[in-house]
């Protein structure tokens, strides 16, 4: 063998040069590989597309079912067909018994076969409520996406809670991303095949260009998906049907958020029960423009409807009527004293925002038959009611409600200025989120002082009061931060939210925490020196669900003990204020009387 022989050339011929077609193909392969790497890195850095924007968190709905105040939690359905887990949370004093649950599909569809079983109970289960507060659960079978009703029967009345089961839909940006990368992968194989098998490497540029175009489409879709608006949410922004709940992208319709829609009219049915007797109050809601039934209420702050009833003695009921039929609600009451009761309802309409509607008539309850004893508020037939100490309105300071010490700080509220009211409920952070919030504050006024302190005229005075408002204390992230953290927060933060005829949002100081006296009740503020904010005060951060998370769990007793409210009193005068919070599985209602000074410091 001749070791000095020249090397064998690659390809045909003996010139020792690479074939031009093969060299071009190699360059094409290198270019495609470089483009693929660059665009692949861009795709990795891009924001992912939304997978299922219609999938929400768990749904919590409070219901006053007969004599029971219950919270129903409908856990999200993660797969179809699959179980719907329903947890029923009871409170202190809830009677033991059995609830019968049913799941009923209610949606309509363009496909008649899909809507053929609407209105028929698809699954049944029972929940046995114990005598101790806690959570009791059951599971129902859900076999399709779409609008449903949870039917709750306690043996004497039936509640119908609407909910929506969303389908697992793939968004158009996701389809573009997946389609672009799959197409690019196929064209890469075609490019390599053409580059190797075809002698003229220029032909490989055609599939290589397709690779670049497919990758450009995929990356662009991934980058833009984060900024594209999600489709209208069935049941929350548009009417839910089987079609748009299964695939919200298949039914294109605009979002009808028109917050100037006419409010509904709240009509009260007859209430023949007398003082001290149990009676059922029926309510209907009709559209203010058409007079037609308004069956478009959505769950707002943990209930379909928040009903506020203020009696002649100043006692407050915060109830959650059950929906018994479209646009029809009812609640069972035992009103203890004869006289006038003012009634207001707060709810949210589909696309119409939150509304607080006051009944134009309220209720007038006749005196009941003579009884040997007295009712809760000490009333007896023919005599003026005598309120117990717990129901007597007092000024800021310390008082005891159901064995729990409650201390209110309300430094010098002034009309037109944001005021911070801080209630310390107990001495330990053991408050539970009720209706998704640490605390609630109901404000009614301004009132004449004689009416505001009267044990017989408060209901009639509240009927004509200029201001009814409902504010929230959102606070408590269980981190133990000082309330001083609130001061740097912007005024539009979600620390407190006011609904009603007049309200306000803002931040203020709450340094004074002293004990009230007679002068404090008269002036509406405290004169004693306080102990500051307290080490246990939680920062006012979110209990509300974000990004599809579930609302705060009512069974978690780890908030407080301070519940702070930021509110702007629009007018000077006397105001009746009720602060509500949940502790030890019981909702405490603490009544107060505040005097709001005129703007400019006039007395």
mmCIF file with all atom_site columns, N, CA and C in Angstrom, residues 391-455:
data_model
loop_
_atom_site.group_PDB
_atom_site.id
_atom_site.type_symbol
_atom_site.label_atom_id
_atom_site.label_alt_id
_atom_site.label_comp_id
_atom_site.label_asym_id
_atom_site.label_entity_id
_atom_site.label_seq_id
_atom_site.pdbx_PDB_ins_code
_atom_site.Cartn_x
_atom_site.Cartn_y
_atom_site.Cartn_z
_atom_site.occupancy
_atom_site.B_iso_or_equiv
_atom_site.pdbx_formal_charge
_atom_site.auth_seq_id
_atom_site.auth_comp_id
_atom_site.auth_asym_id
_atom_site.auth_atom_id
_atom_site.pdbx_PDB_model_num
ATOM 1   N N  . UNK A 1 391 ? -77.916 45.246 73.501 1.00 0.00 ? 391 UNK A N  1
ATOM 2   C CA . UNK A 1 391 ? -78.548 45.866 72.347 1.00 0.00 ? 391 UNK A CA 1
ATOM 3   C C  . UNK A 1 391 ? -78.678 47.372 72.484 1.00 0.00 ? 391 UNK A C  1
ATOM 4   N N  . UNK A 1 392 ? -78.284 47.919 73.609 1.00 0.00 ? 392 UNK A N  1
ATOM 5   C CA . UNK A 1 392 ? -78.356 49.361 73.814 1.00 0.00 ? 392 UNK A CA 1
ATOM 6   C C  . UNK A 1 392 ? -77.189 50.037 73.112 1.00 0.00 ? 392 UNK A C  1
ATOM 7   N N  . UNK A 1 393 ? -77.443 51.026 72.253 1.00 0.00 ? 393 UNK A N  1
ATOM 8   C CA . UNK A 1 393 ? -76.331 51.694 71.561 1.00 0.00 ? 393 UNK A CA 1
ATOM 9   C C  . UNK A 1 393 ? -75.500 52.514 72.537 1.00 0.00 ? 393 UNK A C  1
ATOM 10  N N  . UNK A 1 394 ? -74.198 52.439 72.399 1.00 0.00 ? 394 UNK A N  1
ATOM 11  C CA . UNK A 1 394 ? -73.261 53.196 73.222 1.00 0.00 ? 394 UNK A CA 1
ATOM 12  C C  . UNK A 1 394 ? -72.249 53.873 72.325 1.00 0.00 ? 394 UNK A C  1
ATOM 13  N N  . UNK A 1 395 ? -71.518 54.799 72.890 1.00 0.00 ? 395 UNK A N  1
ATOM 14  C CA . UNK A 1 395 ? -70.450 55.445 72.167 1.00 0.00 ? 395 UNK A CA 1
ATOM 15  C C  . UNK A 1 395 ? -69.201 54.588 72.151 1.00 0.00 ? 395 UNK A C  1
ATOM 16  N N  . UNK A 1 396 ? -68.132 55.085 71.539 1.00 0.00 ? 396 UNK A N  1
ATOM 17  C CA . UNK A 1 396 ? -66.883 54.333 71.498 1.00 0.00 ? 396 UNK A CA 1
ATOM 18  C C  . UNK A 1 396 ? -66.391 53.995 72.900 1.00 0.00 ? 396 UNK A C  1
ATOM 19  N N  . UNK A 1 397 ? -65.689 52.917 73.006 1.00 0.00 ? 397 UNK A N  1
ATOM 20  C CA . UNK A 1 397 ? -65.194 52.442 74.286 1.00 0.00 ? 397 UNK A CA 1
ATOM 21  C C  . UNK A 1 397 ? -65.303 50.940 74.351 1.00 0.00 ? 397 UNK A C  1
ATOM 22  N N  . UNK A 1 398 ? -65.276 50.388 75.550 1.00 0.00 ? 398 UNK A N  1
ATOM 23  C CA . UNK A 1 398 ? -65.286 48.948 75.752 1.00 0.00 ? 398 UNK A CA 1
ATOM 24  C C  . UNK A 1 398 ? -66.635 48.488 76.267 1.00 0.00 ? 398 UNK A C  1
ATOM 25  N N  . UNK A 1 399 ? -67.124 47.404 75.702 1.00 0.00 ? 399 UNK A N  1
ATOM 26  C CA . UNK A 1 399 ? -68.353 46.779 76.148 1.00 0.00 ? 399 UNK A CA 1
ATOM 27  C C  . UNK A 1 399 ? -68.240 45.273 75.924 1.00 0.00 ? 399 UNK A C  1
ATOM 28  N N  . UNK A 1 400 ? -69.180 44.528 76.450 1.00 0.00 ? 400 UNK A N  1
ATOM 29  C CA . UNK A 1 400 ? -69.145 43.073 76.328 1.00 0.00 ? 400 UNK A CA 1
ATOM 30  C C  . UNK A 1 400 ? -70.371 42.606 75.562 1.00 0.00 ? 400 UNK A C  1
ATOM 31  N N  . UNK A 1 401 ? -70.130 41.810 74.516 1.00 0.00 ? 401 UNK A N  1
ATOM 32  C CA . UNK A 1 401 ? -71.188 41.250 73.683 1.00 0.00 ? 401 UNK A CA 1
ATOM 33  C C  . UNK A 1 401 ? -71.042 39.733 73.689 1.00 0.00 ? 401 UNK A C  1
ATOM 34  N N  . UNK A 1 402 ? -72.034 39.049 74.230 1.00 0.00 ? 402 UNK A N  1
ATOM 35  C CA . UNK A 1 402 ? -72.033 37.580 74.312 1.00 0.00 ? 402 UNK A CA 1
ATOM 36  C C  . UNK A 1 402 ? -70.738 37.075 74.952 1.00 0.00 ? 402 UNK A C  1
ATOM 37  N N  . UNK A 1 403 ? -70.325 37.775 75.994 1.00 0.00 ? 403 UNK A N  1
ATOM 38  C CA . UNK A 1 403 ? -69.142 37.370 76.731 1.00 0.00 ? 403 UNK A CA 1
ATOM 39  C C  . UNK A 1 403 ? -67.827 37.772 76.119 1.00 0.00 ? 403 UNK A C  1
ATOM 40  N N  . UNK A 1 404 ? -67.840 38.490 75.010 1.00 0.00 ? 404 UNK A N  1
ATOM 41  C CA . UNK A 1 404 ? -66.614 38.896 74.319 1.00 0.00 ? 404 UNK A CA 1
ATOM 42  C C  . UNK A 1 404 ? -66.415 40.396 74.504 1.00 0.00 ? 404 UNK A C  1
ATOM 43  N N  . UNK A 1 405 ? -65.285 40.848 75.033 1.00 0.00 ? 405 UNK A N  1
ATOM 44  C CA . UNK A 1 405 ? -65.038 42.290 75.147 1.00 0.00 ? 405 UNK A CA 1
ATOM 45  C C  . UNK A 1 405 ? -64.758 42.906 73.774 1.00 0.00 ? 405 UNK A C  1
ATOM 46  N N  . UNK A 1 406 ? -65.426 44.001 73.498 1.00 0.00 ? 406 UNK A N  1
ATOM 47  C CA . UNK A 1 406 ? -65.262 44.702 72.228 1.00 0.00 ? 406 UNK A CA 1
ATOM 48  C C  . UNK A 1 406 ? -64.950 46.158 72.535 1.00 0.00 ? 406 UNK A C  1
ATOM 49  N N  . UNK A 1 407 ? -63.895 46.671 71.933 1.00 0.00 ? 407 UNK A N  1
ATOM 50  C CA . UNK A 1 407 ? -63.468 48.042 72.177 1.00 0.00 ? 407 UNK A CA 1
ATOM 51  C C  . UNK A 1 407 ? -63.411 48.790 70.851 1.00 0.00 ? 407 UNK A C  1
ATOM 52  N N  . UNK A 1 408 ? -64.164 49.868 70.757 1.00 0.00 ? 408 UNK A N  1
ATOM 53  C CA . UNK A 1 408 ? -64.216 50.655 69.532 1.00 0.00 ? 408 UNK A CA 1
ATOM 54  C C  . UNK A 1 408 ? -63.439 51.948 69.702 1.00 0.00 ? 408 UNK A C  1
ATOM 55  N N  . UNK A 1 409 ? -62.603 52.238 68.725 1.00 0.00 ? 409 UNK A N  1
ATOM 56  C CA . UNK A 1 409 ? -61.898 53.510 68.648 1.00 0.00 ? 409 UNK A CA 1
ATOM 57  C C  . UNK A 1 409 ? -62.409 54.262 67.437 1.00 0.00 ? 409 UNK A C  1
ATOM 58  N N  . UNK A 1 410 ? -62.924 55.483 67.665 1.00 0.00 ? 410 UNK A N  1
ATOM 59  C CA . UNK A 1 410 ? -63.449 56.317 66.576 1.00 0.00 ? 410 UNK A CA 1
ATOM 60  C C  . UNK A 1 410 ? -63.069 57.761 66.843 1.00 0.00 ? 410 UNK A C  1
ATOM 61  N N  . UNK A 1 411 ? -61.821 58.117 66.581 1.00 0.00 ? 411 UNK A N  1
ATOM 62  C CA . UNK A 1 411 ? -61.355 59.461 66.942 1.00 0.00 ? 411 UNK A CA 1
ATOM 63  C C  . UNK A 1 411 ? -62.015 60.560 66.111 1.00 0.00 ? 411 UNK A C  1
ATOM 64  N N  . UNK A 1 412 ? -62.859 61.353 66.753 1.00 0.00 ? 412 UNK A N  1
ATOM 65  C CA . UNK A 1 412 ? -63.410 62.604 66.217 1.00 0.00 ? 412 UNK A CA 1
ATOM 66  C C  . UNK A 1 412 ? -63.871 62.505 64.774 1.00 0.00 ? 412 UNK A C  1
ATOM 67  N N  . UNK A 1 413 ? -64.893 61.706 64.450 1.00 0.00 ? 413 UNK A N  1
ATOM 68  C CA . UNK A 1 413 ? -65.371 61.677 63.064 1.00 0.00 ? 413 UNK A CA 1
ATOM 69  C C  . UNK A 1 413 ? -65.934 63.029 62.658 1.00 0.00 ? 413 UNK A C  1
ATOM 70  N N  . UNK A 1 414 ? -65.558 63.476 61.472 1.00 0.00 ? 414 UNK A N  1
ATOM 71  C CA . UNK A 1 414 ? -65.967 64.781 60.961 1.00 0.00 ? 414 UNK A CA 1
ATOM 72  C C  . UNK A 1 414 ? -66.581 64.607 59.588 1.00 0.00 ? 414 UNK A C  1
ATOM 73  N N  . UNK A 1 415 ? -67.650 65.298 59.328 1.00 0.00 ? 415 UNK A N  1
ATOM 74  C CA . UNK A 1 415 ? -68.330 65.197 58.043 1.00 0.00 ? 415 UNK A CA 1
ATOM 75  C C  . UNK A 1 415 ? -67.399 65.605 56.913 1.00 0.00 ? 415 UNK A C  1
ATOM 76  N N  . UNK A 1 416 ? -67.400 64.809 55.860 1.00 0.00 ? 416 UNK A N  1
ATOM 77  C CA . UNK A 1 416 ? -66.588 65.099 54.685 1.00 0.00 ? 416 UNK A CA 1
ATOM 78  C C  . UNK A 1 416 ? -65.154 64.642 54.769 1.00 0.00 ? 416 UNK A C  1
ATOM 79  N N  . UNK A 1 417 ? -64.743 64.069 55.893 1.00 0.00 ? 417 UNK A N  1
ATOM 80  C CA . UNK A 1 417 ? -63.372 63.601 56.045 1.00 0.00 ? 417 UNK A CA 1
ATOM 81  C C  . UNK A 1 417 ? -63.370 62.095 56.326 1.00 0.00 ? 417 UNK A C  1
ATOM 82  N N  . UNK A 1 418 ? -62.398 61.414 55.756 1.00 0.00 ? 418 UNK A N  1
ATOM 83  C CA . UNK A 1 418 ? -62.293 59.969 55.972 1.00 0.00 ? 418 UNK A CA 1
ATOM 84  C C  . UNK A 1 418 ? -61.979 59.688 57.438 1.00 0.00 ? 418 UNK A C  1
ATOM 85  N N  . UNK A 1 419 ? -62.748 58.810 58.025 1.00 0.00 ? 419 UNK A N  1
ATOM 86  C CA . UNK A 1 419 ? -62.567 58.438 59.427 1.00 0.00 ? 419 UNK A CA 1
ATOM 87  C C  . UNK A 1 419 ? -62.226 56.958 59.507 1.00 0.00 ? 419 UNK A C  1
ATOM 88  N N  . UNK A 1 420 ? -61.370 56.617 60.446 1.00 0.00 ? 420 UNK A N  1
ATOM 89  C CA . UNK A 1 420 ? -61.010 55.229 60.684 1.00 0.00 ? 420 UNK A CA 1
ATOM 90  C C  . UNK A 1 420 ? -61.630 54.779 61.998 1.00 0.00 ? 420 UNK A C  1
ATOM 91  N N  . UNK A 1 421 ? -62.455 53.774 61.920 1.00 0.00 ? 421 UNK A N  1
ATOM 92  C CA . UNK A 1 421 ? -63.064 53.166 63.089 1.00 0.00 ? 421 UNK A CA 1
ATOM 93  C C  . UNK A 1 421 ? -62.443 51.793 63.267 1.00 0.00 ? 421 UNK A C  1
ATOM 94  N N  . UNK A 1 422 ? -61.888 51.539 64.441 1.00 0.00 ? 422 UNK A N  1
ATOM 95  C CA . UNK A 1 422 ? -61.215 50.273 64.705 1.00 0.00 ? 422 UNK A CA 1
ATOM 96  C C  . UNK A 1 422 ? -61.886 49.591 65.879 1.00 0.00 ? 422 UNK A C  1
ATOM 97  N N  . UNK A 1 423 ? -62.370 48.383 65.636 1.00 0.00 ? 423 UNK A N  1
ATOM 98  C CA . UNK A 1 423 ? -62.987 47.582 66.685 1.00 0.00 ? 423 UNK A CA 1
ATOM 99  C C  . UNK A 1 423 ? -62.042 46.442 67.042 1.00 0.00 ? 423 UNK A C  1
ATOM 100 N N  . UNK A 1 424 ? -61.653 46.374 68.307 1.00 0.00 ? 424 UNK A N  1
ATOM 101 C CA . UNK A 1 424 ? -60.852 45.240 68.790 1.00 0.00 ? 424 UNK A CA 1
ATOM 102 C C  . UNK A 1 424 ? -61.817 44.250 69.439 1.00 0.00 ? 424 UNK A C  1
ATOM 103 N N  . UNK A 1 425 ? -61.944 43.094 68.820 1.00 0.00 ? 425 UNK A N  1
ATOM 104 C CA . UNK A 1 425 ? -62.918 42.089 69.227 1.00 0.00 ? 425 UNK A CA 1
ATOM 105 C C  . UNK A 1 425 ? -62.162 40.963 69.913 1.00 0.00 ? 425 UNK A C  1
ATOM 106 N N  . UNK A 1 426 ? -62.258 40.913 71.233 1.00 0.00 ? 426 UNK A N  1
ATOM 107 C CA . UNK A 1 426 ? -61.459 39.983 72.001 1.00 0.00 ? 426 UNK A CA 1
ATOM 108 C C  . UNK A 1 426 ? -60.024 40.472 72.093 1.00 0.00 ? 426 UNK A C  1
ATOM 109 N N  . UNK A 1 427 ? -59.166 39.595 72.546 1.00 0.00 ? 427 UNK A N  1
ATOM 110 C CA . UNK A 1 427 ? -57.756 39.958 72.715 1.00 0.00 ? 427 UNK A CA 1
ATOM 111 C C  . UNK A 1 427 ? -56.810 39.058 71.929 1.00 0.00 ? 427 UNK A C  1
ATOM 112 N N  . UNK A 1 428 ? -57.336 38.142 71.161 1.00 0.00 ? 428 UNK A N  1
ATOM 113 C CA . UNK A 1 428 ? -56.496 37.207 70.409 1.00 0.00 ? 428 UNK A CA 1
ATOM 114 C C  . UNK A 1 428 ? -56.910 37.212 68.947 1.00 0.00 ? 428 UNK A C  1
ATOM 115 N N  . UNK A 1 429 ? -55.978 36.913 68.042 1.00 0.00 ? 429 UNK A N  1
ATOM 116 C CA . UNK A 1 429 ? -56.314 36.875 66.602 1.00 0.00 ? 429 UNK A CA 1
ATOM 117 C C  . UNK A 1 429 ? -57.076 35.599 66.253 1.00 0.00 ? 429 UNK A C  1
ATOM 118 N N  . UNK A 1 430 ? -58.340 35.566 66.628 1.00 0.00 ? 430 UNK A N  1
ATOM 119 C CA . UNK A 1 430 ? -59.163 34.377 66.400 1.00 0.00 ? 430 UNK A CA 1
ATOM 120 C C  . UNK A 1 430 ? -60.440 34.699 65.644 1.00 0.00 ? 430 UNK A C  1
ATOM 121 N N  . UNK A 1 431 ? -60.470 35.812 64.919 1.00 0.00 ? 431 UNK A N  1
ATOM 122 C CA . UNK A 1 431 ? -61.636 36.125 64.104 1.00 0.00 ? 431 UNK A CA 1
ATOM 123 C C  . UNK A 1 431 ? -61.663 35.239 62.863 1.00 0.00 ? 431 UNK A C  1
ATOM 124 N N  . UNK A 1 432 ? -62.878 34.951 62.413 1.00 0.00 ? 432 UNK A N  1
ATOM 125 C CA . UNK A 1 432 ? -63.068 34.155 61.210 1.00 0.00 ? 432 UNK A CA 1
ATOM 126 C C  . UNK A 1 432 ? -63.642 35.037 60.113 1.00 0.00 ? 432 UNK A C  1
ATOM 127 N N  . UNK A 1 433 ? -63.205 34.841 58.864 1.00 0.00 ? 433 UNK A N  1
ATOM 128 C CA . UNK A 1 433 ? -63.762 35.655 57.773 1.00 0.00 ? 433 UNK A CA 1
ATOM 129 C C  . UNK A 1 433 ? -65.206 35.266 57.499 1.00 0.00 ? 433 UNK A C  1
ATOM 130 N N  . UNK A 1 434 ? -66.104 36.218 57.672 1.00 0.00 ? 434 UNK A N  1
ATOM 131 C CA . UNK A 1 434 ? -67.514 35.995 57.402 1.00 0.00 ? 434 UNK A CA 1
ATOM 132 C C  . UNK A 1 434 ? -67.880 36.712 56.121 1.00 0.00 ? 434 UNK A C  1
ATOM 133 N N  . UNK A 1 435 ? -68.430 35.976 55.161 1.00 0.00 ? 435 UNK A N  1
ATOM 134 C CA . UNK A 1 435 ? -68.761 36.510 53.845 1.00 0.00 ? 435 UNK A CA 1
ATOM 135 C C  . UNK A 1 435 ? -67.516 37.067 53.161 1.00 0.00 ? 435 UNK A C  1
ATOM 136 N N  . UNK A 1 436 ? -66.365 36.451 53.446 1.00 0.00 ? 436 UNK A N  1
ATOM 137 C CA . UNK A 1 436 ? -65.127 36.842 52.786 1.00 0.00 ? 436 UNK A CA 1
ATOM 138 C C  . UNK A 1 436 ? -64.406 38.005 53.410 1.00 0.00 ? 436 UNK A C  1
ATOM 139 N N  . UNK A 1 437 ? -64.925 38.583 54.506 1.00 0.00 ? 437 UNK A N  1
ATOM 140 C CA . UNK A 1 437 ? -64.306 39.741 55.145 1.00 0.00 ? 437 UNK A CA 1
ATOM 141 C C  . UNK A 1 437 ? -64.142 39.494 56.634 1.00 0.00 ? 437 UNK A C  1
ATOM 142 N N  . UNK A 1 438 ? -63.191 40.216 57.228 1.00 0.00 ? 438 UNK A N  1
ATOM 143 C CA . UNK A 1 438 ? -62.982 40.114 58.662 1.00 0.00 ? 438 UNK A CA 1
ATOM 144 C C  . UNK A 1 438 ? -64.109 40.794 59.419 1.00 0.00 ? 438 UNK A C  1
ATOM 145 N N  . UNK A 1 439 ? -64.621 41.896 58.890 1.00 0.00 ? 439 UNK A N  1
ATOM 146 C CA . UNK A 1 439 ? -65.675 42.611 59.587 1.00 0.00 ? 439 UNK A CA 1
ATOM 147 C C  . UNK A 1 439 ? -66.593 43.345 58.632 1.00 0.00 ? 439 UNK A C  1
ATOM 148 N N  . UNK A 1 440 ? -67.801 43.632 59.107 1.00 0.00 ? 440 UNK A N  1
ATOM 149 C CA . UNK A 1 440 ? -68.795 44.392 58.353 1.00 0.00 ? 440 UNK A CA 1
ATOM 150 C C  . UNK A 1 440 ? -69.262 45.555 59.227 1.00 0.00 ? 440 UNK A C  1
ATOM 151 N N  . UNK A 1 441 ? -69.569 46.666 58.592 1.00 0.00 ? 441 UNK A N  1
ATOM 152 C CA . UNK A 1 441 ? -70.083 47.830 59.313 1.00 0.00 ? 441 UNK A CA 1
ATOM 153 C C  . UNK A 1 441 ? -71.291 48.376 58.559 1.00 0.00 ? 441 UNK A C  1
ATOM 154 N N  . UNK A 1 442 ? -72.417 48.446 59.245 1.00 0.00 ? 442 UNK A N  1
ATOM 155 C CA . UNK A 1 442 ? -73.639 49.019 58.692 1.00 0.00 ? 442 UNK A CA 1
ATOM 156 C C  . UNK A 1 442 ? -73.819 50.412 59.290 1.00 0.00 ? 442 UNK A C  1
ATOM 157 N N  . UNK A 1 443 ? -74.063 51.398 58.445 1.00 0.00 ? 443 UNK A N  1
ATOM 158 C CA . UNK A 1 443 ? -74.181 52.796 58.878 1.00 0.00 ? 443 UNK A CA 1
ATOM 159 C C  . UNK A 1 443 ? -75.539 53.324 58.425 1.00 0.00 ? 443 UNK A C  1
ATOM 160 N N  . UNK A 1 444 ? -76.287 53.942 59.340 1.00 0.00 ? 444 UNK A N  1
ATOM 161 C CA . UNK A 1 444 ? -77.574 54.555 59.025 1.00 0.00 ? 444 UNK A CA 1
ATOM 162 C C  . UNK A 1 444 ? -77.622 55.926 59.711 1.00 0.00 ? 444 UNK A C  1
ATOM 163 N N  . UNK A 1 445 ? -77.994 56.963 58.957 1.00 0.00 ? 445 UNK A N  1
ATOM 164 C CA . UNK A 1 445 ? -78.084 58.297 59.523 1.00 0.00 ? 445 UNK A CA 1
ATOM 165 C C  . UNK A 1 445 ? -78.052 59.356 58.436 1.00 0.00 ? 445 UNK A C  1
ATOM 166 N N  . UNK A 1 446 ? -77.865 60.616 58.796 1.00 0.00 ? 446 UNK A N  1
ATOM 167 C CA . UNK A 1 446 ? -77.921 61.127 60.168 1.00 0.00 ? 446 UNK A CA 1
ATOM 168 C C  . UNK A 1 446 ? -79.352 61.138 60.697 1.00 0.00 ? 446 UNK A C  1
ATOM 169 N N  . UNK A 1 447 ? -79.457 61.045 62.014 1.00 0.00 ? 447 UNK A N  1
ATOM 170 C CA . UNK A 1 447 ? -80.742 60.917 62.677 1.00 0.00 ? 447 UNK A CA 1
ATOM 171 C C  . UNK A 1 447 ? -80.883 61.985 63.760 1.00 0.00 ? 447 UNK A C  1
ATOM 172 N N  . UNK A 1 448 ? -82.114 62.285 64.064 1.00 0.00 ? 448 UNK A N  1
ATOM 173 C CA . UNK A 1 448 ? -82.373 63.118 65.232 1.00 0.00 ? 448 UNK A CA 1
ATOM 174 C C  . UNK A 1 448 ? -81.946 62.337 66.470 1.00 0.00 ? 448 UNK A C  1
ATOM 175 N N  . UNK A 1 449 ? -81.347 63.024 67.443 1.00 0.00 ? 449 UNK A N  1
ATOM 176 C CA . UNK A 1 449 ? -80.831 62.320 68.619 1.00 0.00 ? 449 UNK A CA 1
ATOM 177 C C  . UNK A 1 449 ? -81.926 61.552 69.347 1.00 0.00 ? 449 UNK A C  1
ATOM 178 N N  . UNK A 1 450 ? -83.115 62.129 69.427 1.00 0.00 ? 450 UNK A N  1
ATOM 179 C CA . UNK A 1 450 ? -84.209 61.447 70.121 1.00 0.00 ? 450 UNK A CA 1
ATOM 180 C C  . UNK A 1 450 ? -84.586 60.163 69.402 1.00 0.00 ? 450 UNK A C  1
ATOM 181 N N  . UNK A 1 451 ? -84.595 60.192 68.062 1.00 0.00 ? 451 UNK A N  1
ATOM 182 C CA . UNK A 1 451 ? -84.907 58.981 67.304 1.00 0.00 ? 451 UNK A CA 1
ATOM 183 C C  . UNK A 1 451 ? -83.778 57.968 67.398 1.00 0.00 ? 451 UNK A C  1
ATOM 184 N N  . UNK A 1 452 ? -82.528 58.448 67.363 1.00 0.00 ? 452 UNK A N  1
ATOM 185 C CA . UNK A 1 452 ? -81.378 57.552 67.376 1.00 0.00 ? 452 UNK A CA 1
ATOM 186 C C  . UNK A 1 452 ? -81.266 56.795 68.690 1.00 0.00 ? 452 UNK A C  1
ATOM 187 N N  . UNK A 1 453 ? -81.845 57.340 69.759 1.00 0.00 ? 453 UNK A N  1
ATOM 188 C CA . UNK A 1 453 ? -81.764 56.687 71.064 1.00 0.00 ? 453 UNK A CA 1
ATOM 189 C C  . UNK A 1 453 ? -83.104 56.127 71.525 1.00 0.00 ? 453 UNK A C  1
ATOM 190 N N  . UNK A 1 454 ? -84.116 56.251 70.686 1.00 0.00 ? 454 UNK A N  1
ATOM 191 C CA . UNK A 1 454 ? -85.445 55.798 71.081 1.00 0.00 ? 454 UNK A CA 1
ATOM 192 C C  . UNK A 1 454 ? -85.552 54.273 71.000 1.00 0.00 ? 454 UNK A C  1
ATOM 193 N N  . UNK A 1 455 ? -86.212 53.644 71.961 1.00 0.00 ? 455 UNK A N  1
ATOM 194 C CA . UNK A 1 455 ? -86.423 52.198 71.900 1.00 0.00 ? 455 UNK A CA 1
ATOM 195 C C  . UNK A 1 455 ? -87.664 51.813 71.110 1.00 0.00 ? 455 UNK A C  1
#
